[in-house]
Amino acid sequence: MKLNIKDKFNNLLPSDPLLENSRRQVSEACFSYVKPKQTAKPEILHVSPEMLENLGISEDDAKSEAFLNVFTGNKVLENTNPYAMCYGGHQFGNWAGQLGDGRAINLCEVQHNDKNWALQLKGAGETPYSRTADGLAVLRSSIREYLCSEAMFHLGVSTTRALSLALSGDQVLRDVMYDGNAAYEKGAIVCRTAESFLRFGNYQIFAARQDEANLKILVDYTIKYHFSHLGEPSKETYIAFFREVANRTLNMIIHWQRVGFVHGVMNTDNMSILGLTIDYGPYGWLEGYDYGWTPNTTDRQHKRYRYGNQPNIGLWNLLQLANAIYPLIEEAEPLETILNQYKTDFESESLSMMRSKLGLYIEDENDQKLIQDLEDNLHLTETDMTIFFRNLADFKMEDASKGLKIIHNAFYKPDEVIGNIKKRWEDWFLGYSERLQKETFSDVERKMKMNQVNPKYVLRNYMAQLAIDDADKGDYALIDELFNMLKKPYGEQPEYEKWFAKRPDWARHKVGCSMLSCSS
Ligand code: AMP
Ligand code: MG
């Protein structure tokens, strides 16, 4: 296996001088050197063919002993020096101090086809940042990250990706519902990849420690290698950098809203500086369209990270980043302007995203109202978001009276769609039909375009759980099936029709399906 290794992060940035793997506060450094843990009996369960190609690894190489050993942490590639990054973060709104890569170890960076890929093992053992935990990951959370990150890529949402999913052969103790019922689970390791894994928290930690020298080193590095189009570091460049991070963050969140993805833990340590969806933990997919929904049981009370609040949290997190880089700019106004712009852009981008979901391509002043009414209706009785928007593409402009029938399958409790609820839907379809008359596209053309933004297949919470249950018994076929299906989320793929269905009843309140904890 030949990789074009081009390490930058660990070669160019200040490192922790201490080499021992002990938990500690690490100051004046971006990372600590650390070796992955030896695993008992590693086994590769799945590899992403697309990521192999991106990295220049052949399918044969992926079957080699070397691949197995490197991507489960048992062998360190020649001329590489694995490390864990130091970062801090706000967790659920509170400054949590140093966090860092507690169970992620960066192997190296690879250059291929003019792209930079950082390779990182998640679950490869403890690091100086592991705090009270073990640095390991279990199979269920690894399957969820592996499948979802690749699925998000194919949905057109910017994201970190995954190269491989492996069993470590070790047992890992976890208390899933934090109720004192800890049990052993199979340990696993995902090799995930991204241009960079830098998070808001990497900058915050230096600011919190009033270490402006290293803050500047890290920001300059980030601009030079990941935002080089912005030019040489200067006050103006720092402002432009922040503007671009804000834009990318907004863009990512608008896509989440479009496909119904709820991240679940939007802490600032889980916000990528590149605007990538990162850290797939207790995330979930909307089934019933519900602004108030969060999959994360840890957040059940305040629902800080609920679906409808994600854009606001993006803004809140950007404010924390602005505070962190302020010492380099020493002027609040330009940063405030960017944050205000985020609010304006959020309104307009949401509107145009929703227009595209409805197949509206000209701008009409009443669109906001039409969309608001639709969202209100979607909340009247549990209505499946994915099925609703996908089926809506079959709506015929001239046939408003068939609207309800076309989307009927999206209702979880069709019996409730009577009386006033039914009337509100009928009214809405009348309005929609009238609105469509202003468009120039035919029904057929509109359907084609709508189907490119309204996915037919997403990784429903229960689907991931089915794959996990099978995998626990040693059957990995469903992982492969879902992986392949999710490569074409917008395609019809009639062979996978059974996955274009509402959440089955058994999954409504099942742990792992609608309820997830941070325990992983
Ligand atoms: P998360 O909420 O998963 O983003 O994790 C928050 C922090 O806890 C990060 O610093 C993680 O590295 C750390 N962490 C989470 N799980 C573990 C674990 N099993 N072992 C060590 N550190 C962990
Ligand atoms: Mg994290």
XYZ file of C-alpha atoms and ligand atoms in Angstrom:
544
model
C 0.000 0.000 0.000
C 1.547 3.284 -1.155
C 0.137 6.510 0.164
C 1.390 9.940 -0.835
C 2.006 11.148 2.685
C 2.206 14.916 3.122
C 2.026 15.635 6.831
C 1.565 19.305 7.620
C -0.387 19.669 10.837
C 2.101 17.835 13.028
C 5.145 19.115 11.122
C 4.272 22.795 11.122
C 2.373 23.432 14.334
C 3.637 23.466 17.937
C 3.534 20.081 19.626
C 3.215 19.011 23.226
C 6.812 18.252 24.329
C 5.668 15.481 26.653
C 5.550 12.151 24.846
C 3.983 9.952 27.493
C 0.359 8.962 27.073
C -1.058 10.336 30.303
C -4.151 12.449 30.764
C -3.237 16.074 31.303
C -3.798 19.713 30.458
C -1.724 20.546 27.401
C -0.823 24.194 26.889
C 0.988 26.071 24.118
C 0.540 23.164 21.736
C -1.888 22.148 18.998
C -1.485 18.413 19.570
C 0.230 15.583 21.413
C 1.998 12.654 19.831
C 0.334 9.367 20.702
C 0.274 5.856 19.280
C -2.915 3.892 18.619
C -3.623 0.992 20.957
C -2.875 -2.550 19.832
C -6.112 -4.397 19.155
C -6.829 -8.013 20.030
C -8.265 -9.400 16.826
C -8.962 -6.709 14.247
C -11.273 -7.388 11.353
C -12.272 -5.022 8.551
C -16.043 -5.086 8.068
C -16.469 -2.585 5.273
C -14.491 -0.151 3.146
C -15.741 2.752 1.077
C -14.690 2.188 -2.560
C -15.088 5.915 -3.236
C -12.734 6.828 -0.405
C -10.212 4.211 -1.539
C -10.153 5.927 -4.891
C -9.869 9.372 -3.347
C -6.796 8.234 -1.470
C -5.236 6.253 -4.313
C -5.581 2.891 -2.562
C -6.388 -0.086 -4.798
C -9.117 -2.604 -3.973
C -6.388 -5.237 -3.646
C -4.475 -3.102 -1.182
C -7.652 -2.738 0.844
C -7.645 -6.520 1.313
C -4.040 -6.600 2.458
C -2.648 -7.313 5.892
C -1.052 -3.871 5.846
C -4.383 -2.121 5.350
C -5.947 -4.098 8.183
C -3.091 -3.297 10.520
C -2.798 0.388 9.705
C -6.508 1.174 9.845
C -7.111 -0.625 13.094
C -4.089 0.941 14.762
C -1.853 -2.107 15.011
C 0.848 -0.707 12.777
C 2.034 2.827 12.287
C 2.830 3.726 8.678
C 6.478 4.447 7.969
C 7.450 8.093 8.231
C 4.312 9.092 10.058
C 3.823 10.360 13.610
C 0.251 9.911 14.877
C -1.178 12.532 17.180
C -4.243 13.722 19.058
C -5.415 17.322 18.690
C -5.907 19.727 21.561
C -9.158 21.653 21.576
C -11.731 23.012 23.979
C -15.372 23.782 23.561
C -18.734 24.922 24.787
C -20.867 21.921 25.659
C -24.604 22.604 25.831
C -23.902 26.306 26.182
C -21.222 26.129 28.887
C -17.494 26.498 28.504
C -16.037 23.072 29.230
C -12.325 23.842 29.070
C -9.934 21.410 27.413
C -11.560 18.511 25.574
C -9.391 17.347 22.681
C -9.188 14.116 20.702
C -10.060 11.760 23.528
C -10.763 8.821 21.290
C -9.489 9.934 17.927
C -5.933 9.520 16.729
C -4.748 11.224 13.562
C -2.550 8.973 11.487
C -1.270 11.218 8.731
C -2.281 13.457 5.846
C -2.396 12.147 2.287
C -2.232 14.165 -0.894
C -4.007 12.665 -3.871
C -5.485 14.250 -6.999
C -4.714 17.695 -5.599
C -6.689 17.036 -2.461
C -5.533 16.857 1.117
C -6.963 14.098 3.306
C -6.313 13.811 7.012
C -6.819 10.221 8.174
C -8.038 9.649 11.675
C -8.913 6.538 13.671
C -11.899 6.917 15.959
C -11.838 4.504 18.864
C -8.130 3.632 18.737
C -7.397 4.035 22.421
C -6.670 6.622 25.032
C -4.832 9.886 24.522
C -3.772 12.742 26.808
C -7.288 14.117 26.153
C -9.299 11.050 27.172
C -10.150 12.559 30.568
C -12.174 9.932 32.459
C -13.023 7.747 29.442
C -11.326 4.867 27.651
C -10.653 6.220 24.165
C -12.614 3.394 22.593
C -15.718 3.207 20.421
C -18.364 0.522 20.152
C -19.690 -1.180 17.054
C -23.114 0.474 17.105
C -21.798 4.039 17.119
C -19.114 3.167 14.584
C -21.674 1.719 12.154
C -23.759 4.847 12.596
C -20.844 7.160 11.847
C -19.574 5.063 8.955
C -22.913 4.790 7.161
C -24.144 8.295 7.849
C -21.048 10.235 6.896
C -20.867 8.549 3.503
C -24.639 8.938 3.050
C -24.391 12.660 3.787
C -21.711 13.038 1.144
C -23.980 11.473 -1.470
C -26.841 13.703 -0.344
C -24.648 16.662 -1.229
C -24.075 17.821 2.349
C -20.519 18.813 3.248
C -19.166 16.275 5.680
C -16.214 14.338 6.962
C -16.077 10.927 5.302
C -15.214 7.381 6.231
C -12.691 5.009 4.720
C -13.208 1.870 6.754
C -15.187 0.191 9.482
C -13.464 -2.445 11.590
C -13.952 -4.554 14.675
C -11.136 -4.290 17.178
C -11.777 -7.698 18.705
C -11.796 -6.045 22.136
C -14.761 -5.710 24.458
C -15.839 -2.248 25.574
C -17.932 -1.437 28.641
C -20.786 1.019 28.123
C -23.790 2.236 30.092
C -26.035 3.175 27.172
C -28.878 4.853 29.064
C -26.690 6.074 31.962
C -28.843 4.078 34.378
C -26.222 1.894 35.995
C -26.739 -1.023 33.600
C -23.320 -1.126 32.009
C -22.623 -4.002 29.615
C -19.839 -5.163 27.334
C -20.148 -4.405 23.650
C -17.983 -5.111 20.643
C -15.251 -2.528 20.155
C -14.834 -0.965 16.720
C -12.703 1.543 14.855
C -13.701 3.821 12.007
C -11.050 5.459 9.884
C -12.528 8.813 9.025
C -11.182 11.385 6.642
C -11.455 15.095 5.971
C -9.387 17.862 4.469
C -8.863 18.859 8.079
C -10.453 17.992 11.413
C -9.957 21.478 12.891
C -12.907 22.629 14.986
C -14.027 25.934 16.487
C -12.731 24.537 19.755
C -9.135 24.379 18.482
C -9.094 28.208 18.361
C -11.195 28.652 21.479
C -8.735 26.797 23.669
C -5.906 29.249 22.906
C -8.195 32.238 23.397
C -9.392 30.848 26.727
C -5.781 30.530 27.834
C -4.925 33.993 26.552
C -2.305 32.404 24.340
C -2.503 34.833 21.440
C 0.814 33.759 19.975
C -0.383 30.227 19.339
C -3.838 31.413 18.363
C -2.218 33.437 15.600
C -0.015 30.538 14.548
C -3.034 28.267 14.206
C -5.241 30.800 12.395
C -2.407 31.670 9.988
C -1.825 27.979 9.354
C -5.532 27.420 8.694
C -5.685 30.267 6.215
C -2.480 29.271 4.466
C -3.467 25.634 3.946
C -7.261 25.603 3.887
C -8.321 29.120 2.888
C -5.348 30.064 0.732
C -7.557 31.978 -1.716
C -7.983 34.616 1.022
C -4.342 35.671 0.728
C -1.629 36.543 3.210
C -2.624 36.867 6.867
C -3.696 40.371 7.866
C -6.547 41.868 9.818
C -8.641 41.958 6.631
C -7.824 38.330 5.923
C -8.900 37.282 9.402
C -12.213 39.016 8.864
C -12.625 37.387 5.468
C -11.761 34.065 7.068
C -14.475 34.478 9.653
C -16.940 35.503 6.945
C -16.202 32.353 4.999
C -16.500 30.103 8.046
C -19.874 31.722 8.766
C -21.031 31.168 5.188
C -19.900 27.567 5.131
C -21.528 26.859 8.478
C -24.799 28.343 7.309
C -24.645 26.452 4.049
C -24.093 23.165 5.887
C -26.996 23.775 8.269
C -29.370 24.755 5.457
C -28.578 21.394 3.874
C -29.274 19.646 7.194
C -32.659 21.348 7.279
C -33.314 20.348 3.682
C -32.744 16.641 4.253
C -34.080 16.491 7.821
C -30.797 15.755 9.588
C -30.516 16.584 13.288
C -26.925 16.587 14.504
C -27.807 16.173 18.162
C -24.638 17.612 19.759
C -23.773 20.940 18.183
C -21.177 21.804 20.788
C -18.438 24.117 19.553
C -15.952 21.249 19.661
C -18.174 19.523 17.103
C -18.164 22.442 14.659
C -15.699 22.036 11.815
C -13.806 25.153 10.754
C -14.332 23.967 7.162
C -18.102 23.745 7.565
C -18.144 19.944 7.453
C -20.677 17.850 9.314
C -18.456 16.267 11.959
C -18.819 13.883 14.903
C -21.745 11.624 14.168
C -22.960 10.768 17.655
C -26.591 10.817 18.761
C -27.716 12.301 15.447
C -31.062 11.394 13.915
C -33.288 11.904 10.904
C -36.649 13.555 11.100
C -39.439 11.129 10.560
C -42.435 13.207 11.558
C -41.691 16.790 10.535
C -41.161 18.407 13.917
C -39.183 21.522 14.761
C -38.966 20.410 18.366
C -37.434 17.015 17.760
C -34.034 15.947 19.035
C -32.682 12.396 18.987
C -30.318 13.082 21.884
C -31.664 11.876 25.231
C -29.008 13.937 27.052
C -30.731 17.010 25.590
C -34.276 15.808 26.221
C -35.087 18.474 28.760
C -33.984 21.682 27.082
C -33.872 20.440 23.503
C -31.135 22.936 22.758
C -30.129 21.035 19.628
C -33.613 20.338 18.263
C -34.198 20.408 14.502
C -35.738 23.872 14.403
C -32.983 25.390 16.509
C -29.969 24.244 14.490
C -29.603 27.499 12.507
C -29.683 29.539 15.751
C -27.119 27.298 17.350
C -24.906 27.727 14.300
C -25.039 31.456 14.976
C -24.370 31.041 18.685
C -21.364 28.861 17.912
C -20.055 31.377 15.393
C -20.302 34.059 18.067
C -18.039 31.936 20.268
C -15.587 31.592 17.390
C -15.726 35.356 16.834
C -14.865 35.879 20.495
C -11.976 33.461 20.151
C -10.333 35.151 17.179
C -11.163 38.690 18.314
C -7.674 39.246 19.795
C -6.264 39.014 16.265
C -8.679 41.635 14.962
C -9.359 43.855 17.981
C -12.437 45.346 16.397
C -15.885 43.993 17.116
C -17.828 45.695 14.385
C -16.742 43.680 11.349
C -17.424 40.459 13.251
C -20.844 41.690 14.348
C -21.659 42.639 10.779
C -20.883 39.098 9.672
C -23.016 37.613 12.438
C -25.890 39.902 11.464
C -25.429 38.928 7.853
C -25.761 35.281 8.917
C -29.239 36.069 10.249
C -30.309 37.776 7.033
C -28.751 35.081 4.876
C -30.365 32.398 6.962
C -33.811 33.868 6.223
C -33.213 34.151 2.506
C -31.378 30.833 2.140
C -34.081 28.972 4.055
C -36.693 30.486 1.836
C -34.923 29.514 -1.346
C -34.201 26.032 0.019
C -37.885 25.546 0.835
C -38.850 26.926 -2.572
C -36.668 24.303 -4.199
C -38.291 21.563 -2.111
C -41.659 22.748 -3.408
C -40.553 23.131 -7.024
C -40.877 26.915 -7.050
C -38.299 28.672 -9.207
C -39.573 32.199 -9.588
C -39.936 34.406 -6.531
C -43.398 35.353 -5.409
C -44.069 37.644 -2.471
C -46.571 35.205 -1.000
C -44.131 32.288 -0.905
C -43.166 32.906 2.691
C -46.811 32.517 3.710
C -47.338 29.434 1.555
C -44.291 27.819 3.167
C -45.278 28.852 6.675
C -48.740 27.363 6.158
C -47.196 24.159 4.887
C -44.904 23.877 7.893
C -47.849 24.490 10.215
C -49.801 21.762 8.443
C -46.898 19.344 8.668
C -47.070 19.763 12.452
C -50.828 19.107 12.706
C -50.443 15.362 12.786
C -47.264 13.315 12.561
C -46.229 13.550 8.907
C -43.160 11.867 7.469
C -40.889 14.538 6.032
C -39.066 12.401 3.476
C -42.181 10.722 2.105
C -44.136 13.961 2.038
C -41.661 15.903 -0.085
C -40.809 12.982 -2.326
C -44.450 12.265 -3.080
C -45.248 15.928 -3.517
C -43.314 15.798 -6.785
C -46.234 13.790 -8.207
C -48.617 16.664 -7.660
C -50.336 17.870 -10.829
C -50.805 21.589 -11.193
C -54.340 21.260 -12.525
C -55.445 18.691 -9.989
C -55.417 20.270 -6.539
C -58.082 17.890 -5.290
C -55.665 14.936 -5.618
C -53.044 16.591 -3.402
C -53.989 14.875 -0.166
C -54.150 11.499 -1.838
C -50.688 11.887 -3.306
C -49.049 12.566 0.040
C -51.403 10.467 2.149
C -48.838 7.791 2.738
C -46.764 10.312 4.712
C -49.284 10.392 7.571
C -48.463 8.207 10.573
C -52.032 8.455 11.809
C -54.184 8.876 8.691
C -57.301 8.642 10.877
C -56.455 12.054 12.279
C -56.639 13.705 8.858
C -60.299 14.641 9.092
C -62.331 17.746 9.839
C -60.264 20.862 10.259
C -56.958 19.148 9.582
C -58.246 17.814 6.284
C -59.668 21.197 5.404
C -56.364 22.953 6.076
C -54.565 20.532 3.824
C -57.125 20.949 1.061
C -56.789 24.716 1.304
C -53.061 24.446 1.158
C -53.122 22.317 -1.967
C -55.434 24.823 -3.619
C -52.973 27.592 -2.864
C -50.061 25.469 -4.028
C -51.814 24.663 -7.272
C -52.491 28.347 -7.928
C -48.920 29.228 -7.115
C -47.578 26.589 -9.508
C -49.502 28.187 -12.377
C -47.031 31.071 -12.212
C -44.112 28.754 -12.946
C -42.863 27.940 -16.414
C -41.977 24.285 -15.820
C -44.347 21.462 -16.675
C -45.399 18.892 -14.074
C -42.875 16.447 -15.503
C -39.996 18.913 -15.452
C -40.836 20.055 -11.934
C -40.913 16.493 -10.681
C -37.450 15.872 -12.068
C -36.062 18.952 -10.401
C -37.785 18.338 -7.070
C -36.469 14.803 -6.951
C -32.951 16.208 -7.034
C -33.416 18.040 -3.731
C -35.916 15.805 -1.942
C -34.172 12.500 -1.227
C -36.092 9.262 -1.484
C -33.697 7.370 0.775
C -32.149 8.585 4.015
C -30.615 6.620 6.869
C -33.725 6.398 8.981
C -32.977 5.841 12.630
C -34.430 2.340 12.675
C -32.523 1.291 9.550
C -29.180 1.962 11.185
C -30.429 0.029 14.217
C -31.384 -2.997 12.100
C -27.900 -3.012 10.592
C -26.446 -2.772 14.094
C -28.562 -5.650 15.439
C -27.465 -7.867 12.536
C -23.841 -6.854 12.884
C -23.924 -7.715 16.573
C -24.777 -11.240 15.483
C -21.976 -11.249 12.932
C -24.082 -10.546 9.852
C -22.812 -7.526 7.934
C -24.960 -7.821 4.797
C -27.313 -5.023 5.791
C -24.434 -2.601 6.307
C -23.446 -3.243 2.716
C -27.010 -2.983 1.437
C -27.646 0.363 3.148
C -24.227 1.661 2.159
C -24.959 0.943 -1.503
C -28.509 2.223 -1.429
C -27.462 5.490 0.203
C -25.087 6.255 -2.634
C -28.054 7.275 -4.759
C -30.461 8.919 -2.334
C -32.207 10.843 -5.098
C -32.534 7.890 -7.471
C -35.725 5.851 -7.701
C -33.908 2.537 -7.081
C -37.054 0.362 -7.171
C -35.014 -2.572 -5.861
C -34.820 -0.731 -2.532
C -38.457 0.376 -2.423
C -38.976 -1.293 0.953
C -36.712 1.357 2.519
C -38.953 4.110 1.200
C -41.375 3.624 4.035
C -42.412 5.180 7.282
C -40.723 4.182 10.511
C -42.307 0.933 11.687
C -44.269 1.122 14.919
C -41.837 -0.979 16.915
C -39.156 1.663 16.378
C -41.119 4.597 17.740
C -39.723 4.486 21.263
C -36.892 2.017 20.901
C -33.446 2.889 22.228
C -31.144 3.441 19.274
C -34.028 4.366 16.977
C -35.685 7.464 18.343
C -33.624 7.749 21.486
C -29.871 7.978 21.497
C -27.417 8.878 24.174
C -23.924 10.284 23.889
C -22.578 6.952 25.123
C -20.608 5.565 22.235
P -18.384 14.132 21.757
O -19.579 14.606 22.525
O -18.492 12.719 21.267
O -18.022 15.065 20.660
O -17.166 14.095 22.760
C -16.819 15.158 23.610
C -15.437 14.959 24.159
O -15.362 13.744 24.892
C -14.347 14.888 23.114
O -13.205 15.501 23.640
C -14.131 13.417 22.956
O -12.853 13.121 22.495
C -14.351 12.913 24.372
N -14.788 11.506 24.398
C -15.993 11.022 24.039
N -16.034 9.680 24.193
C -14.830 9.307 24.654
C -14.238 8.060 25.002
N -14.891 6.904 24.910
N -12.957 8.080 25.444
C -12.268 9.223 25.550
N -12.767 10.419 25.243
C -14.026 10.475 24.789
Mg -16.758 15.596 19.488
